[in-house]
PDB file of C-alpha atoms and ligand atoms in Angstrom:
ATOM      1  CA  UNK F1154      75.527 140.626 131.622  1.00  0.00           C
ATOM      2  CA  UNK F1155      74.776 141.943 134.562  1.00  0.00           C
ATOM      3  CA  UNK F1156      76.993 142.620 138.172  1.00  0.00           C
ATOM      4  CA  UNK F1157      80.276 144.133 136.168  1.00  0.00           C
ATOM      5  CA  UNK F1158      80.136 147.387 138.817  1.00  0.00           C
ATOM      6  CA  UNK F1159      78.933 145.183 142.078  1.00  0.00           C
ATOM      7  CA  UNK F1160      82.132 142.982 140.698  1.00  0.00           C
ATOM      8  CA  UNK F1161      84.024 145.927 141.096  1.00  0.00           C
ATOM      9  CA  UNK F1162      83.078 147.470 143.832  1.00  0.00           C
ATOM     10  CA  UNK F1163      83.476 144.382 145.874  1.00  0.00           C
ATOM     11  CA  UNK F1164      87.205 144.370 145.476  1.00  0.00           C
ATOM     12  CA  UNK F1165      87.523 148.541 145.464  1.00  0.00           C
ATOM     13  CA  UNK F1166      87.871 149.100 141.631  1.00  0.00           C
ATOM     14  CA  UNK F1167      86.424 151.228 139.490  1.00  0.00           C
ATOM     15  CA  UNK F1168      83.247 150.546 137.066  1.00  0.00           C
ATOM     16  CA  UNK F1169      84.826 150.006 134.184  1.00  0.00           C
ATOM     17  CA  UNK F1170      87.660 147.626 135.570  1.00  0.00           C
ATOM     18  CA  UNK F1171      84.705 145.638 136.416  1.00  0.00           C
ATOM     19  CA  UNK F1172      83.361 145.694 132.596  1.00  0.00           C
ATOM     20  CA  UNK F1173      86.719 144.591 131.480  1.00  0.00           C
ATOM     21  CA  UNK F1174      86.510 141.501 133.409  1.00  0.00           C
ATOM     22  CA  UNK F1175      83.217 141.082 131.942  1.00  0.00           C
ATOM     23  CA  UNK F1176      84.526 141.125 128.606  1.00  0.00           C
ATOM     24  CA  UNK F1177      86.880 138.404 129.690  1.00  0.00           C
ATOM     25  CA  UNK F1178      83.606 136.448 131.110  1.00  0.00           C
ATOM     26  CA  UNK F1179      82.394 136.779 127.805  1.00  0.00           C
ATOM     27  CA  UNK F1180      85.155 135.395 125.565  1.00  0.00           C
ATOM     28  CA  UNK F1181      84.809 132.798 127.908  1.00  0.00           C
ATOM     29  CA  UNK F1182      81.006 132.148 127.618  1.00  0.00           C
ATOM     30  CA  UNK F1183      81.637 132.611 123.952  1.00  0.00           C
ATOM     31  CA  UNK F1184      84.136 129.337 123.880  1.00  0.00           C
ATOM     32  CA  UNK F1185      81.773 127.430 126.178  1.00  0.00           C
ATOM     33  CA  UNK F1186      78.643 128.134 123.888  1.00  0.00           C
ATOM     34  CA  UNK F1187      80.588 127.212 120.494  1.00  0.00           C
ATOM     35  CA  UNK F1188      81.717 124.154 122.627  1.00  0.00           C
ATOM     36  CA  UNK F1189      78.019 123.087 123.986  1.00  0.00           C
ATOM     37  CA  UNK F1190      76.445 123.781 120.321  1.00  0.00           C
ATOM     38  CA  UNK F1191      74.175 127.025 120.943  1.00  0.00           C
ATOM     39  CA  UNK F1192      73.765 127.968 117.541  1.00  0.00           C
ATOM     40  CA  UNK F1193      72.875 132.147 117.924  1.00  0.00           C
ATOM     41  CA  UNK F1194      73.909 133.823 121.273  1.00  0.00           C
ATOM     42  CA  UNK F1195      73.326 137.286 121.716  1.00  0.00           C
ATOM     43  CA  UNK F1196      74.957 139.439 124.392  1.00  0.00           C
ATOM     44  CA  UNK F1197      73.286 142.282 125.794  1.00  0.00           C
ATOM     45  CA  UNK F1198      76.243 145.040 126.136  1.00  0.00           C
ATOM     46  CA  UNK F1199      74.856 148.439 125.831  1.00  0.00           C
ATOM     47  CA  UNK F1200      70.990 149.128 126.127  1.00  0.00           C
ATOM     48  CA  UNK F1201      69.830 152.227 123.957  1.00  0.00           C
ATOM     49  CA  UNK F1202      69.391 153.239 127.945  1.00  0.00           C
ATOM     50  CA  UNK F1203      72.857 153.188 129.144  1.00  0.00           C
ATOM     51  CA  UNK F1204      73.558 155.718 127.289  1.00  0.00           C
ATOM     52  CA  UNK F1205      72.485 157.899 130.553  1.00  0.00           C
ATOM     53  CA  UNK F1206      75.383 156.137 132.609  1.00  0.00           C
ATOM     54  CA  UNK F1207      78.152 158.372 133.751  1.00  0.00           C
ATOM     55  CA  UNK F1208      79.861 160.018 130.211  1.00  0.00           C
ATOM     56  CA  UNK F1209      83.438 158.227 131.849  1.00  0.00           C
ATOM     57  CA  UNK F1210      82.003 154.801 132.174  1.00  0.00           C
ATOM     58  CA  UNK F1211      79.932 155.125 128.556  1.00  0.00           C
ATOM     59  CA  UNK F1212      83.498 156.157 126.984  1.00  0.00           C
ATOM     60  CA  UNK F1213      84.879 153.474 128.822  1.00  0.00           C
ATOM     61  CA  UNK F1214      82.584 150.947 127.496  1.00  0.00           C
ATOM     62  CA  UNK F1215      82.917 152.442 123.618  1.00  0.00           C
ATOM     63  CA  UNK F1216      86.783 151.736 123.948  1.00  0.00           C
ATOM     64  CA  UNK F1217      86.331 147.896 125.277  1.00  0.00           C
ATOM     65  CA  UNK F1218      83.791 147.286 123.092  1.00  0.00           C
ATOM     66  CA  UNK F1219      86.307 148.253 120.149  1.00  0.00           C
ATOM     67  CA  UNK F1220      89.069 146.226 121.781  1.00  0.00           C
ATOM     68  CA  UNK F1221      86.938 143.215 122.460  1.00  0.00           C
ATOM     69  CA  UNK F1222      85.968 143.263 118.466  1.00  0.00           C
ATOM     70  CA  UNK F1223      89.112 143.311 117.589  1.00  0.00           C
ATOM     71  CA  UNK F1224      90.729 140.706 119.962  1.00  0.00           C
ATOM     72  CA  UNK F1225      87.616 138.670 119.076  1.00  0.00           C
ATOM     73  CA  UNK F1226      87.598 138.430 115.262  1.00  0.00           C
ATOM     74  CA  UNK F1227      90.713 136.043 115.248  1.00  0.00           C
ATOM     75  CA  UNK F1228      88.872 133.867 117.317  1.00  0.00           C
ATOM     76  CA  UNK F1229      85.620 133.740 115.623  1.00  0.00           C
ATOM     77  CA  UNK F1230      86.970 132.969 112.582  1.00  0.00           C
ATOM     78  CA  UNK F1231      89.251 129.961 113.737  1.00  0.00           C
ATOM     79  CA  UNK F1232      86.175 129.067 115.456  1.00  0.00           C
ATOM     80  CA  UNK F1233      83.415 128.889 112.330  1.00  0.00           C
ATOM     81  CA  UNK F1234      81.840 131.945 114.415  1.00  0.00           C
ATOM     82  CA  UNK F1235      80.043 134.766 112.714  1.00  0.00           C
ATOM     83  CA  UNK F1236      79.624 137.772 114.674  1.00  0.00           C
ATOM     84  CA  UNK F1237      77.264 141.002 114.117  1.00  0.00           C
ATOM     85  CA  UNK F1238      75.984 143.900 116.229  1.00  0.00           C
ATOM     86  CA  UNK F1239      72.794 144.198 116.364  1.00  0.00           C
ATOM     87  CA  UNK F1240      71.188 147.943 117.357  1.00  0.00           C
ATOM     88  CA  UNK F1241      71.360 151.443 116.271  1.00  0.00           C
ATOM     89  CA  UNK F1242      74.774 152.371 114.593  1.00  0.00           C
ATOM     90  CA  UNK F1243      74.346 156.006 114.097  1.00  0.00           C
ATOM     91  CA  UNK F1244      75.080 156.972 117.698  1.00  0.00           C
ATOM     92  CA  UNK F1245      78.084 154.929 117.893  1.00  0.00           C
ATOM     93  CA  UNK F1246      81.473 156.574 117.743  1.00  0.00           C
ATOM     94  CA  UNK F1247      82.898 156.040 114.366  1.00  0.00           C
ATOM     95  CA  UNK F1248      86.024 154.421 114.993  1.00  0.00           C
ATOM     96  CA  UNK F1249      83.311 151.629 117.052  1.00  0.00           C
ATOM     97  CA  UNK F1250      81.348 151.426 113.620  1.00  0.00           C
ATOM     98  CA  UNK F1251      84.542 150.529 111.649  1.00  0.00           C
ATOM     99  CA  UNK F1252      85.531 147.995 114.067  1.00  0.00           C
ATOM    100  CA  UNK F1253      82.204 146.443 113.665  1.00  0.00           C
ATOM    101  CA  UNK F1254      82.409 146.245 110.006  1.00  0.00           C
ATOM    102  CA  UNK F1255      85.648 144.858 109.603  1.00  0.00           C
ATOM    103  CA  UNK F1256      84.684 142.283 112.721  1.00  0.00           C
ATOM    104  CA  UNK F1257      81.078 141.399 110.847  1.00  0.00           C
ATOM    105  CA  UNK F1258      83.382 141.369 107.234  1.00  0.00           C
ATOM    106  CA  UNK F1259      86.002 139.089 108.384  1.00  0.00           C
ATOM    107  CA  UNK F1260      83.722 136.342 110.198  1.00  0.00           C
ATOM    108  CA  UNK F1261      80.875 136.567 107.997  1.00  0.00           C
ATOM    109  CA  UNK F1262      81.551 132.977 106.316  1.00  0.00           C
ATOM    110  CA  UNK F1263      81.645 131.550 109.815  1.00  0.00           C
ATOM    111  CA  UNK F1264      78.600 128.812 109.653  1.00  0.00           C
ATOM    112  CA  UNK F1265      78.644 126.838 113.433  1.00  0.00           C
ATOM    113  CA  UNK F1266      77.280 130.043 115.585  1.00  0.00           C
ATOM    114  CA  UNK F1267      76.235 133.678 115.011  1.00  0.00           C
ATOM    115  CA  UNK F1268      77.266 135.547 118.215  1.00  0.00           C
ATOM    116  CA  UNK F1269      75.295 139.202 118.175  1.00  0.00           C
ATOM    117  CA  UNK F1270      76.379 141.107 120.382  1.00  0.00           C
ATOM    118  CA  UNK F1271      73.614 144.562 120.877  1.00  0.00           C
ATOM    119  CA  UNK F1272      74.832 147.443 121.344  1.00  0.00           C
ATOM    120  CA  UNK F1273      72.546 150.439 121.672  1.00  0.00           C
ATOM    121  CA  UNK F1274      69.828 147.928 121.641  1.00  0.00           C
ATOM    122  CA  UNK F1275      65.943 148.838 122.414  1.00  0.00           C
ATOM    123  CA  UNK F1276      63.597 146.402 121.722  1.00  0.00           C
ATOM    124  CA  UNK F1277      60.715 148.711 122.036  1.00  0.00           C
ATOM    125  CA  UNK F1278      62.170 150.671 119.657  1.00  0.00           C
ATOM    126  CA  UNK F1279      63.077 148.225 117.035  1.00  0.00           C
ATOM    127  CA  UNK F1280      59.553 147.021 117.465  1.00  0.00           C
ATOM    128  CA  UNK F1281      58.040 150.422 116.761  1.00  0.00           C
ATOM    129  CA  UNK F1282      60.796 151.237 113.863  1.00  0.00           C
ATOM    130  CA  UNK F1283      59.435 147.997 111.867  1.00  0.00           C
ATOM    131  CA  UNK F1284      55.831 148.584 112.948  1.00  0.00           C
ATOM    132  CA  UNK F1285      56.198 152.046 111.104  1.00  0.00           C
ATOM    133  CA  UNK F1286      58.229 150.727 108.214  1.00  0.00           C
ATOM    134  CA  UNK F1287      55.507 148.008 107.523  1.00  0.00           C
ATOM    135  CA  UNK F1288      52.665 150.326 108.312  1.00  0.00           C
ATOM    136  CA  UNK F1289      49.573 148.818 106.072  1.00  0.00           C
ATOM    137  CA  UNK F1290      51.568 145.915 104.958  1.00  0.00           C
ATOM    138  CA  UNK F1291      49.840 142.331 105.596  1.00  0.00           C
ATOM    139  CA  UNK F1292      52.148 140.583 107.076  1.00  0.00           C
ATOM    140  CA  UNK F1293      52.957 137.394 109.015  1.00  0.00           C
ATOM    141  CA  UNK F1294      54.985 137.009 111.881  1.00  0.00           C
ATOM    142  CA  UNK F1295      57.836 135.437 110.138  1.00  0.00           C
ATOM    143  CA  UNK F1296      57.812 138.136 107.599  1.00  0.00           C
ATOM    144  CA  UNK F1297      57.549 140.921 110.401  1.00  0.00           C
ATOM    145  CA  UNK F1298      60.370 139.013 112.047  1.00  0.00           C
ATOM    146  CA  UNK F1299      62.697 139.226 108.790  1.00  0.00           C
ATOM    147  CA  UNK F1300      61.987 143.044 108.642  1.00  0.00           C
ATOM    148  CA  UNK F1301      63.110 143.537 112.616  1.00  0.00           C
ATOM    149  CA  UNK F1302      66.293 141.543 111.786  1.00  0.00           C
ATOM    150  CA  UNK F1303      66.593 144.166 109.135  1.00  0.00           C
ATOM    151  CA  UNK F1304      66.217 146.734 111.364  1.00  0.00           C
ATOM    152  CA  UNK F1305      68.774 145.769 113.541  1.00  0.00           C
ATOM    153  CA  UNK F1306      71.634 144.564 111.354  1.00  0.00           C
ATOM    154  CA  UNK F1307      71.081 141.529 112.607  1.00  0.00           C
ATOM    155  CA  UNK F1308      71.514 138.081 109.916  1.00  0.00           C
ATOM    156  CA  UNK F1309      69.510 135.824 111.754  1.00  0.00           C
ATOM    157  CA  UNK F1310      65.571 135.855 112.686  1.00  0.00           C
ATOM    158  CA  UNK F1311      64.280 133.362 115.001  1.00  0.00           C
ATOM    159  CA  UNK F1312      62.690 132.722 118.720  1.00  0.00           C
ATOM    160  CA  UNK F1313      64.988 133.295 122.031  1.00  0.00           C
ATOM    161  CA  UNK F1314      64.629 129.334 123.957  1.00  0.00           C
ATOM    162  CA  UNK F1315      66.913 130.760 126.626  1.00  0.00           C
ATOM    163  CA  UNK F1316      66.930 134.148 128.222  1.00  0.00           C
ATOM    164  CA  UNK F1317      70.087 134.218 130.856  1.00  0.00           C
ATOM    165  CA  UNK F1318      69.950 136.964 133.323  1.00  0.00           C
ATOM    166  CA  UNK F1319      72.709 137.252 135.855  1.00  0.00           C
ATOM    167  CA  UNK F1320      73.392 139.753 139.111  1.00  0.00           C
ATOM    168  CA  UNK F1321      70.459 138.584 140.734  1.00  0.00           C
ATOM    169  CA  UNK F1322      68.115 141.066 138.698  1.00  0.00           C
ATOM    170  CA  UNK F1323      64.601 139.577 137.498  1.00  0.00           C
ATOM    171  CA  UNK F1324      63.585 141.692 134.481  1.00  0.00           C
ATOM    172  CA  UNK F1325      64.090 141.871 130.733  1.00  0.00           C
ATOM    173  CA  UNK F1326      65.256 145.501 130.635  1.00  0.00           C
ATOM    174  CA  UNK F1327      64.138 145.972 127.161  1.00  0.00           C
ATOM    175  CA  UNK F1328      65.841 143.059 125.297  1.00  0.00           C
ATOM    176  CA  UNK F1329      64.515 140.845 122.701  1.00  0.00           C
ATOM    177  CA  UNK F1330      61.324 141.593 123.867  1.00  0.00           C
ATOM    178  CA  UNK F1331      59.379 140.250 120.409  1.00  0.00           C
ATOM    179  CA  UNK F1332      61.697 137.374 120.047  1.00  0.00           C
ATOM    180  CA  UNK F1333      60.927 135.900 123.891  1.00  0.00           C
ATOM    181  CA  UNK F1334      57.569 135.495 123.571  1.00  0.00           C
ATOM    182  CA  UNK F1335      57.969 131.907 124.175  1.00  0.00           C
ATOM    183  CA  UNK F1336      61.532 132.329 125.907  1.00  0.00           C
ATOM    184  CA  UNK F1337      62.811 130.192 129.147  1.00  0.00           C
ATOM    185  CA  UNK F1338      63.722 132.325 131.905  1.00  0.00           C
ATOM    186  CA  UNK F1339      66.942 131.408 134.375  1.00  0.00           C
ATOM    187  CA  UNK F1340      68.265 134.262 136.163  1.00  0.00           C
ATOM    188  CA  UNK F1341      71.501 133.504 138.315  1.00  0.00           C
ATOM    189  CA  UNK F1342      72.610 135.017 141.224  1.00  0.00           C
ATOM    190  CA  UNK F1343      76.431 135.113 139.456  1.00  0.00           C
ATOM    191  CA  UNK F1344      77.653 138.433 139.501  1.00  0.00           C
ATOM    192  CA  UNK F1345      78.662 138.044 135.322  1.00  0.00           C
ATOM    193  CA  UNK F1346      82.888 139.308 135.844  1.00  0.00           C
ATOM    194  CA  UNK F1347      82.205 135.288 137.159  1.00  0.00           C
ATOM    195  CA  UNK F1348      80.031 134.032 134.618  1.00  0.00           C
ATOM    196  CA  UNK F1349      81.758 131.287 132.783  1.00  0.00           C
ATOM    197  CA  UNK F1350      81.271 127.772 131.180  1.00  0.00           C
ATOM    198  CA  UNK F1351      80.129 125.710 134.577  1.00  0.00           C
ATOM    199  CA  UNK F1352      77.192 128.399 135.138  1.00  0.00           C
ATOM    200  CA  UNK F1353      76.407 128.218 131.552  1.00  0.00           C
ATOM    201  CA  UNK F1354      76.233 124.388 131.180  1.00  0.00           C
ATOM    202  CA  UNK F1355      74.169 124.819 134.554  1.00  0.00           C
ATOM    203  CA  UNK F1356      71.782 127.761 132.615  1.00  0.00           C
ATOM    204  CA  UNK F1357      71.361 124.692 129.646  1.00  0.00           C
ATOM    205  CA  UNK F1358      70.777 121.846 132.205  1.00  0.00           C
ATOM    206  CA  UNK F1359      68.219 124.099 133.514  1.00  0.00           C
ATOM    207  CA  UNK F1360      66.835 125.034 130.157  1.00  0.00           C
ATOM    208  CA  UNK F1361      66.681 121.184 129.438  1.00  0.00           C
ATOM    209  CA  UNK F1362      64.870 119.984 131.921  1.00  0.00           C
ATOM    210  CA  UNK F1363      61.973 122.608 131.483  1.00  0.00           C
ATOM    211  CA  UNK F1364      58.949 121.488 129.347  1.00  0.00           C
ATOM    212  CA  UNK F1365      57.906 123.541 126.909  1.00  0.00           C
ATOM    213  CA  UNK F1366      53.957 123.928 125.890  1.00  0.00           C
ATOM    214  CA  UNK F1367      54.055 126.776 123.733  1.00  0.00           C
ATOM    215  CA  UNK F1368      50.504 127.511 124.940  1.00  0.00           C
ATOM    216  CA  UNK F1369      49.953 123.455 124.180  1.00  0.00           C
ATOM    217  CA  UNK F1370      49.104 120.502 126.189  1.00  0.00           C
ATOM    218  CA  UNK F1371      52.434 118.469 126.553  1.00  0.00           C
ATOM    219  CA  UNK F1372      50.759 115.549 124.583  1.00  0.00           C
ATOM    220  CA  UNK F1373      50.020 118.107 121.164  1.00  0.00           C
ATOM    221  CA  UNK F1374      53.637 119.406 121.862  1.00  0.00           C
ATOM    222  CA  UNK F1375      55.394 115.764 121.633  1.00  0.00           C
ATOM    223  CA  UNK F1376      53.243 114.529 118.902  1.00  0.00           C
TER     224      UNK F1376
HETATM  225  C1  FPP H1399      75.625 145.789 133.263  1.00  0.00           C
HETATM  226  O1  FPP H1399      76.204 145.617 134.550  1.00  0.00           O
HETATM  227  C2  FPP H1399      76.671 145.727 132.232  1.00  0.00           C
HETATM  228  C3  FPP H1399      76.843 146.635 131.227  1.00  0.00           C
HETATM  229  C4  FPP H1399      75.956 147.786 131.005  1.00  0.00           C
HETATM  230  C5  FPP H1399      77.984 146.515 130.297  1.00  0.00           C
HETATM  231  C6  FPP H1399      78.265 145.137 129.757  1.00  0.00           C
HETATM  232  C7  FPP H1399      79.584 145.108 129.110  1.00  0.00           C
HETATM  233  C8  FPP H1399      80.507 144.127 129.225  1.00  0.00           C
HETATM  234  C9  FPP H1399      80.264 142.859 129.909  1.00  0.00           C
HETATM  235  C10 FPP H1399      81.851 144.284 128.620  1.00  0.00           C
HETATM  236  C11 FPP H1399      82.038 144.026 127.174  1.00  0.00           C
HETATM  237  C12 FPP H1399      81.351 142.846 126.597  1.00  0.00           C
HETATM  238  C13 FPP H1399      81.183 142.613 125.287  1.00  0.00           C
HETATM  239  C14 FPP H1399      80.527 141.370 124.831  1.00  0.00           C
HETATM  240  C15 FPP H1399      81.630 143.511 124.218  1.00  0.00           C
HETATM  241  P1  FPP H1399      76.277 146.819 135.560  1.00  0.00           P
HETATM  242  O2  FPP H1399      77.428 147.685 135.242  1.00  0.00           O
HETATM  243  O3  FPP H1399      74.947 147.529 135.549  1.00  0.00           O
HETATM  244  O4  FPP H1399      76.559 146.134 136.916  1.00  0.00           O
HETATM  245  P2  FPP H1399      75.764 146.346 138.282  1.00  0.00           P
HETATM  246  O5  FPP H1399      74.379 145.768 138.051  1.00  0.00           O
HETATM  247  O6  FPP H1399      76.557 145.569 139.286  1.00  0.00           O
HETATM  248  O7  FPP H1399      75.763 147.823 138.586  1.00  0.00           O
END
């Protein structure tokens, strides 16, 4: 979700103005991926990195983060949507960690999408937390998959098919690094305060009309 401070600046307002109307993009995207039947979307809030952002904008982005849970939960649930934070909790502010339980407690029945949203998020480090926690075990992907989703609060396991990057910016910044081994790439030049469901639909056309090998020839992949 990146372009909230270019937003901003563009119209003289401050940082985290321009994250607010990125948390409006995202209720939006939210509504427009329920509507187009993605079944997991995860939004990339906080990196375990942004923590070295200005301490204003960082308290700034605790506060909307709270808000946004608790203006979304009403939503989710009329919507069949079950939402979770994935990341580390124990650096989070504690009234942030309440509003994430009772948000991941009320929706957790929801069954037609799981929106995680990370919050200090590092893939590298939830890749070297479950490659220490398993240290000696035998295991297979799948099951080294199920332990990272345990490592990261998250309820769902599973490949990334489409990895949406906006600002203009043409790097993975340390986000579901494991998970996109195999992931489609569309990075928009939106600035994401403007993200919404026409550039989304555009991300899925785009997604769509890629094909997919795996590693494959197309032949082994269609049969
Ligand atoms: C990166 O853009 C954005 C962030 C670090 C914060 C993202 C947060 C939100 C969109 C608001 C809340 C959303 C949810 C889902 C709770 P940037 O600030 O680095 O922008 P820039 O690249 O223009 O500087």
């Amino acid at each position: 979700m990146d372009g909230n401070g270019r937003w901003a600046r563009a119209r003289g307002r401050s940082r985290v103005m321009g994250h607010r109307a990125g948390a409006r993009a995202a209720q939006r995207t939210v509504q427009a991926a329920r509507e187009a039947r993605v079944r997991i979307l995860t939004l990339y809030a906080f990196s375990s990195d942004n923590w070295a952002r200005p301490p204003r904008e960082v308290a700034g982005l605790m506060r909307l983060f709270r808000v946004y849970l608790f203006a979304e939960t009403g939503r989710c649930v009329e919507n069949g949507i079950r939402l979770s934070v994935i990341g580390r909790r124990d650096r989070l502010p504690s009234a942030l960690i309440g509003a994430i339980e009772s948000a991941e407690a009320a929706t957790a029945g929801g069954r037609m999408m799981d929106l995680r949203i990370a919050l200090d998020y590092s893939a590298r480090d939830a890749i070297m937390q479950t490659a220490a926690e398993t240290a000696g075990k035998d295991l297979s992907r799948e099951e080294f998959d199920v332990q990272m989703a345990k490592a990261i609060h998250s309820p769902t396991t599973g490949e990334v098919d489409l990895l949406i990057r906006t600002g203009g910016e043409q790097r993975l910044s340390d986000f579901l690094l494991w998970e996109s081994a195999y992931a489609e790439l569309v990075f928009s030049p939106c600035m994401w305060p403007d993200f919404g469901a026409p550039e989304l639909a555009s991300a899925l056309k785009e997604f769509h009309s890629r094909e997919r090998r795996f590693g494959g020839v197309p032949e082994a992949v269609a049969s």
